[in-house]
Tab-separated table of C-alpha atoms and ligand atoms in Angstrom:
chain	number	residue	atom	x	y	z
A	1	MET	CA	-4.709	15.489	0.819
A	2	GLU	CA	-4.551	15.533	-2.953
A	3	VAL	CA	-6.643	13.224	-5.132
A	4	VAL	CA	-5.367	12.635	-8.645
A	5	ILE	CA	-7.691	11.013	-11.177
A	6	ARG	CA	-6.064	9.333	-14.199
A	7	PRO	CA	-8.068	8.025	-17.127
A	8	THR	CA	-7.140	4.364	-16.851
A	9	GLU	CA	-5.748	1.920	-14.348
A	10	ALA	CA	-2.498	1.780	-16.348
A	11	ASP	CA	-2.105	5.547	-16.107
A	12	ALA	CA	-2.759	5.476	-12.336
A	13	VAL	CA	-0.206	2.684	-11.881
A	14	ARG	CA	2.421	4.517	-13.965
A	15	LEU	CA	2.007	7.724	-11.945
A	16	THR	CA	2.251	5.798	-8.665
A	17	ALA	CA	5.461	4.035	-9.739
A	18	ALA	CA	6.872	7.338	-11.100
A	19	ILE	CA	6.443	9.027	-7.693
A	20	LEU	CA	8.162	6.154	-5.879
A	21	ALA	CA	10.949	6.148	-8.487
A	22	ASP	CA	11.474	9.948	-8.274
A	23	ASP	CA	11.705	9.812	-4.484
A	24	LEU	CA	14.247	6.950	-4.735
A	25	ARG	CA	16.348	8.870	-7.245
A	26	LYS	CA	16.399	11.875	-4.852
A	27	ASN	CA	17.120	9.708	-1.814
A	28	PRO	CA	18.832	6.396	-2.602
A	29	GLU	CA	18.417	5.358	1.065
A	30	MET	CA	14.630	5.592	0.928
A	31	VAL	CA	12.663	3.535	3.435
A	32	PHE	CA	9.555	2.342	1.611
A	33	GLY	CA	6.471	1.033	3.278
A	34	LEU	CA	4.932	-1.429	0.827
A	35	ALA	CA	1.523	-2.981	0.297
A	36	THR	CA	0.252	-6.162	-1.327
A	37	GLY	CA	-2.980	-7.034	-3.123
A	38	ALA	CA	-3.874	-7.380	-6.783
A	39	THR	CA	-3.827	-3.601	-7.312
A	40	MET	CA	-0.116	-3.400	-6.455
A	41	GLU	CA	1.074	-6.114	-8.864
A	42	ALA	CA	1.196	-3.671	-11.769
A	43	VAL	CA	3.068	-1.086	-9.675
A	44	TYR	CA	5.771	-3.625	-8.901
A	45	ALA	CA	5.910	-4.669	-12.545
A	46	GLU	CA	6.441	-1.040	-13.515
A	47	LEU	CA	9.158	-0.573	-10.850
A	48	THR	CA	10.808	-3.729	-12.190
A	49	ARG	CA	10.724	-2.254	-15.683
A	50	LEU	CA	12.237	1.047	-14.451
A	51	HIS	CA	15.005	-0.959	-12.763
A	52	ARG	CA	15.753	-3.058	-15.868
A	53	GLU	CA	15.350	-0.406	-18.549
A	54	GLU	CA	16.314	2.800	-16.757
A	55	GLY	CA	18.658	1.506	-14.094
A	56	LEU	CA	16.478	2.486	-11.150
A	57	ASP	CA	18.736	1.520	-8.244
A	58	PHE	CA	17.342	-0.103	-5.109
A	59	SER	CA	20.696	-1.197	-3.712
A	60	THR	CA	20.566	1.060	-0.680
A	61	ALA	CA	16.749	1.189	-0.230
A	62	LYS	CA	14.928	-0.502	2.639
A	63	THR	CA	11.335	-1.764	2.756
A	64	PHE	CA	8.775	-2.571	5.399
A	65	ASN	CA	5.530	-4.206	4.353
A	66	LEU	CA	2.232	-3.386	5.928
A	67	ASP	CA	1.115	-6.855	6.888
A	68	GLU	CA	1.477	-10.626	6.797
A	69	TYR	CA	-0.803	-13.574	7.456
A	70	ILE	CA	-0.206	-15.439	10.690
A	71	GLY	CA	0.733	-19.048	10.134
A	72	LEU	CA	1.979	-18.911	6.528
A	73	PRO	CA	5.669	-19.616	5.889
A	74	ALA	CA	7.680	-17.546	3.439
A	75	ASP	CA	7.484	-20.285	0.818
A	76	ASP	CA	3.658	-20.456	0.905
A	77	LYS	CA	2.437	-18.882	-2.312
A	78	ASN	CA	-0.188	-16.910	-0.402
A	79	SER	CA	2.199	-15.387	2.103
A	80	TYR	CA	2.961	-11.753	1.520
A	81	ARG	CA	6.690	-12.552	1.744
A	82	TYR	CA	6.202	-14.858	-1.232
A	83	TYR	CA	4.190	-12.193	-3.067
A	84	MET	CA	6.835	-9.520	-2.511
A	85	ASN	CA	9.716	-11.722	-3.562
A	86	LYS	CA	7.848	-12.785	-6.690
A	87	HIS	CA	6.501	-9.426	-7.778
A	88	LEU	CA	9.359	-7.138	-6.742
A	89	PHE	CA	12.310	-8.191	-4.617
A	90	ASN	CA	13.571	-11.028	-6.857
A	91	ASN	CA	13.393	-8.730	-9.866
A	92	ILE	CA	15.341	-5.730	-8.632
A	93	ASN	CA	18.694	-5.109	-6.976
A	94	ILE	CA	17.442	-4.674	-3.404
A	95	LYS	CA	19.320	-6.518	-0.666
A	96	MET	CA	17.002	-9.149	0.793
A	97	ALA	CA	18.295	-8.245	4.258
A	98	ASN	CA	16.846	-4.781	3.750
A	99	THR	CA	13.335	-6.092	3.059
A	100	HIS	CA	11.056	-6.604	6.046
A	101	LEU	CA	7.678	-8.148	6.708
A	102	PRO	CA	6.180	-9.224	9.983
A	103	ASN	CA	7.161	-12.848	10.709
A	104	GLY	CA	3.968	-14.839	10.239
A	105	MET	CA	5.656	-17.910	11.676
A	106	THR	CA	6.852	-16.391	14.950
A	107	ASP	CA	6.363	-18.205	18.250
A	108	ASP	CA	5.863	-14.872	19.942
A	109	ILE	CA	2.629	-13.474	18.499
A	110	LYS	CA	2.251	-10.790	21.126
A	111	GLY	CA	5.894	-9.745	20.830
A	112	GLU	CA	6.046	-9.530	17.086
A	113	GLY	CA	4.379	-6.118	16.802
A	114	ALA	CA	6.883	-4.453	19.151
A	115	ARG	CA	9.782	-6.133	17.350
A	116	TYR	CA	8.535	-4.832	13.971
A	117	GLU	CA	7.965	-1.324	15.335
A	118	ALA	CA	11.529	-1.283	16.715
A	119	ALA	CA	12.901	-2.380	13.332
A	120	ILE	CA	11.019	0.463	11.578
A	121	LYS	CA	12.369	2.942	14.144
A	122	ALA	CA	15.928	1.629	13.820
A	123	ALA	CA	15.702	2.257	10.032
A	124	GLY	CA	14.732	5.878	10.695
A	125	GLY	CA	11.037	5.504	10.031
A	126	VAL	CA	9.154	5.063	6.785
A	127	ASP	CA	9.707	7.813	4.185
A	128	LEU	CA	6.936	6.808	1.788
A	129	GLN	CA	4.129	4.399	2.577
A	130	LEU	CA	2.307	2.863	-0.336
A	131	LEU	CA	-1.313	1.957	0.477
A	132	GLY	CA	-4.200	0.159	-1.138
A	133	ILE	CA	-7.679	-0.125	0.306
A	134	GLY	CA	-9.625	-3.236	1.221
A	135	GLN	CA	-13.284	-3.706	0.298
A	136	ASP	CA	-14.227	-2.966	3.930
A	137	GLY	CA	-12.122	0.205	4.057
A	138	HIS	CA	-9.085	-1.265	5.708
A	139	ILE	CA	-5.528	-0.063	5.241
A	140	GLY	CA	-3.024	-2.831	5.933
A	141	PHE	CA	-5.255	-5.228	7.812
A	142	ASN	CA	-6.703	-2.566	10.107
A	143	GLU	CA	-10.233	-3.858	10.069
A	144	PRO	CA	-13.229	-1.743	11.096
A	145	LEU	CA	-12.997	-0.507	14.695
A	146	SER	CA	-9.190	-0.698	14.707
A	147	SER	CA	-8.009	2.158	16.905
A	148	LEU	CA	-6.828	5.091	14.861
A	149	ALA	CA	-3.844	5.141	17.251
A	150	SER	CA	-3.074	1.401	16.828
A	151	ARG	CA	0.428	0.036	16.400
A	152	THR	CA	1.695	-3.142	14.767
A	153	ARG	CA	-0.134	-6.134	16.227
A	154	ASP	CA	-2.062	-9.308	15.445
A	155	LYS	CA	-5.587	-8.694	14.158
A	156	SER	CA	-8.610	-10.830	13.467
A	157	LEU	CA	-9.792	-10.488	9.885
A	158	THR	CA	-13.424	-9.734	8.958
A	159	PRO	CA	-15.811	-11.881	6.874
A	160	ALA	CA	-15.567	-9.210	4.172
A	161	THR	CA	-11.789	-9.595	3.999
A	162	PHE	CA	-12.162	-13.337	4.017
A	163	ARG	CA	-14.528	-13.082	1.037
A	164	GLN	CA	-12.157	-10.746	-0.798
A	165	ASN	CA	-8.912	-12.666	-0.183
A	166	SER	CA	-9.881	-16.326	0.212
A	167	ILE	CA	-10.317	-16.679	-3.562
A	168	TYR	CA	-6.541	-16.900	-3.748
A	169	PHE	CA	-6.411	-19.878	-1.399
A	170	ASP	CA	-6.966	-23.526	-2.308
A	171	PRO	CA	-9.204	-24.486	-0.656
A	172	PRO	CA	-10.542	-20.956	0.245
A	173	GLU	CA	-11.118	-22.142	3.844
A	174	SER	CA	-7.355	-22.497	4.324
A	175	MET	CA	-6.969	-18.716	4.428
A	176	PRO	CA	-5.677	-17.665	7.839
A	177	LEU	CA	-8.184	-15.674	9.855
A	178	ARG	CA	-5.529	-13.585	11.601
A	179	ALA	CA	-2.751	-11.373	10.394
A	180	PHE	CA	-0.056	-9.034	11.624
A	181	THR	CA	-0.533	-5.494	10.471
A	182	MET	CA	1.093	-2.149	11.008
A	183	GLY	CA	-1.373	-0.073	13.047
A	184	VAL	CA	-3.189	2.989	11.767
A	185	GLY	CA	-0.881	5.021	14.058
A	186	THR	CA	2.177	3.283	12.560
A	187	ILE	CA	0.988	4.094	9.034
A	188	LEU	CA	0.322	7.739	9.945
A	189	ASP	CA	3.920	8.058	11.231
A	190	ALA	CA	5.243	7.649	7.658
A	191	ARG	CA	6.506	10.924	6.217
A	192	LYS	CA	4.412	10.612	3.097
A	193	LEU	CA	1.457	8.448	2.073
A	194	VAL	CA	0.578	7.350	-1.467
A	195	MET	CA	-2.656	5.451	-1.865
A	196	LEU	CA	-3.571	3.750	-5.151
A	197	VAL	CA	-7.184	2.678	-5.751
A	198	THR	CA	-8.469	1.359	-9.067
A	199	GLY	CA	-11.639	-0.227	-10.388
A	200	GLU	CA	-15.356	0.309	-9.970
A	201	ARG	CA	-15.704	-2.104	-7.101
A	202	LYS	CA	-13.678	0.310	-4.911
A	203	ALA	CA	-15.702	3.452	-5.856
A	204	ASP	CA	-18.018	3.457	-2.814
A	205	ILE	CA	-15.392	2.726	-0.210
A	206	LEU	CA	-12.967	5.212	-1.777
A	207	ALA	CA	-15.553	7.982	-1.505
A	208	LYS	CA	-16.143	7.138	2.146
A	209	ALA	CA	-12.441	7.039	2.953
A	210	VAL	CA	-11.513	10.275	1.202
A	211	GLU	CA	-14.603	12.488	1.468
A	212	GLY	CA	-16.509	10.876	4.345
A	213	PRO	CA	-16.143	11.448	8.053
A	214	VAL	CA	-13.037	10.076	9.753
A	215	SER	CA	-14.118	6.902	11.462
A	216	SER	CA	-12.526	3.731	12.778
A	217	MET	CA	-15.298	1.955	10.819
A	218	VAL	CA	-13.320	2.909	7.705
A	219	THR	CA	-9.737	2.911	8.847
A	220	ALA	CA	-8.521	4.294	5.471
A	221	SER	CA	-10.335	7.561	6.402
A	222	ALA	CA	-7.592	8.177	8.993
A	223	ILE	CA	-5.286	9.306	6.162
A	224	GLN	CA	-7.225	12.558	6.350
A	225	PHE	CA	-5.185	13.321	9.489
A	226	HIS	CA	-1.874	13.123	7.561
A	227	ASN	CA	-0.352	16.272	6.069
A	228	ASN	CA	1.299	14.654	3.021
A	229	VAL	CA	-1.109	12.322	1.244
A	230	THR	CA	-1.648	11.650	-2.448
A	231	VAL	CA	-4.505	9.408	-3.475
A	232	ILE	CA	-4.149	8.198	-7.058
A	233	VAL	CA	-7.238	6.690	-8.689
A	234	ASP	CA	-8.553	5.704	-12.112
A	235	GLU	CA	-11.822	7.044	-13.520
A	236	ALA	CA	-13.755	3.892	-12.479
A	237	ALA	CA	-12.729	4.216	-8.809
A	238	ALA	CA	-13.371	7.971	-8.887
A	239	SER	CA	-16.977	7.613	-10.092
A	240	LYS	CA	-18.512	8.327	-6.659
A	241	LEU	CA	-16.290	11.249	-5.654
A	242	GLN	CA	-18.004	14.585	-5.157
A	243	GLY	CA	-14.921	16.760	-5.682
A	244	LYS	CA	-13.941	15.361	-9.099
A	245	GLU	CA	-13.929	18.711	-10.881
A	246	TYR	CA	-11.428	20.129	-8.347
A	247	TYR	CA	-9.241	17.033	-8.465
A	248	TYR	CA	-8.939	17.231	-12.268
A	249	TRP	CA	-8.387	20.984	-12.081
A	250	ASN	CA	-5.585	20.622	-9.534
A	251	PHE	CA	-3.743	17.937	-11.517
A	252	ASN	CA	-4.046	19.958	-14.697
A	253	HIS	CA	-2.930	23.275	-13.185
A	254	ALA	CA	-0.780	22.794	-10.098
A	255	PRO	CA	2.924	23.279	-10.874
A	256	GLU	CA	4.028	20.229	-8.824
A	257	TRP	CA	2.141	17.965	-11.214
A	258	GLU	CA	3.551	19.456	-14.392
A	259	LYS	CA	6.256	16.845	-14.909
A	260	TYR	CA	3.663	14.035	-14.572
A	261	ARG	CA	1.053	15.473	-16.966
B	301	LIG	C1	-5.172	-6.898	1.363
B	301	LIG	C2	-4.079	-6.082	2.031
B	301	LIG	C3	-4.332	-4.587	1.934
B	301	LIG	C4	-4.712	-4.216	0.507
B	301	LIG	C5	-5.942	-4.967	0.076
B	301	LIG	C6	-6.434	-4.599	-1.355
B	301	LIG	O1	-6.306	-7.045	2.171
B	301	LIG	N1	-3.911	-6.418	3.413
B	301	LIG	O2	-3.150	-3.910	2.312
B	301	LIG	O3	-4.941	-2.838	0.449
B	301	LIG	O4	-5.583	-6.371	0.117
B	301	LIG	O5	-6.419	-5.668	-2.179
B	301	LIG	P1	-6.686	-5.622	-3.735
B	301	LIG	O6	-5.630	-4.715	-4.305
B	301	LIG	O7	-6.464	-7.056	-4.149
B	301	LIG	O8	-8.039	-5.120	-3.912
């Protein structure tokens, strides 16, 4: 795992988007795993800018999102399909048929996970999975105690997640209490993981996930098992990390980071 600390949120966002863009330029048929949440909005704005101003071409890319609320239709402004269309898909030249999220309106809740897994497999697997982290340490919606071998399935959300996400709902109580999410095992199958974490409020959970013991109580800690992980953070989120000196040192000296310095 590599941790990269950038001075500000804007720098961390730009680096994250630059890594996605570089991979897409190298492989126009990239399969991206995508994430939602407030943190990612700026990443999608930057990818949109790169598309409009630098011609970044998404025409043969495919995407699979991590998760979706159960019971929200695509036109509900709190569904993750709505979020993705608004913040990214409507603004770039991706083919909508190549964008995938779990179907929150399916009649077959128990079958949806297997269907989604099969679609990921048919696309050749995820090349780069973008990740955020929830206040309770979740990746996707893999809440505490999710098996570290879990696959895409329906999951009951925690009170902590309800508190974090219900602010976007009107009234807050209308937030669904269940969601589909890729499993931790599904996420670990991606060929590369890029996690973006910004802001002081994430400092404690970030330190647990990155430097703490691997535990299903903090499902983000499972990324320690993956052999190609970059965690990009701003100074505020990095404030509780023990290895800061090394992380700065590595970014400032390692040849693979030269073009991003
Ligand atoms: C939701 C998503 C997660 C995301 C998290 C972070 O819970 N299911 O995938 O990491 O939000 O949200 P934010 O960026 O708003 O802090």
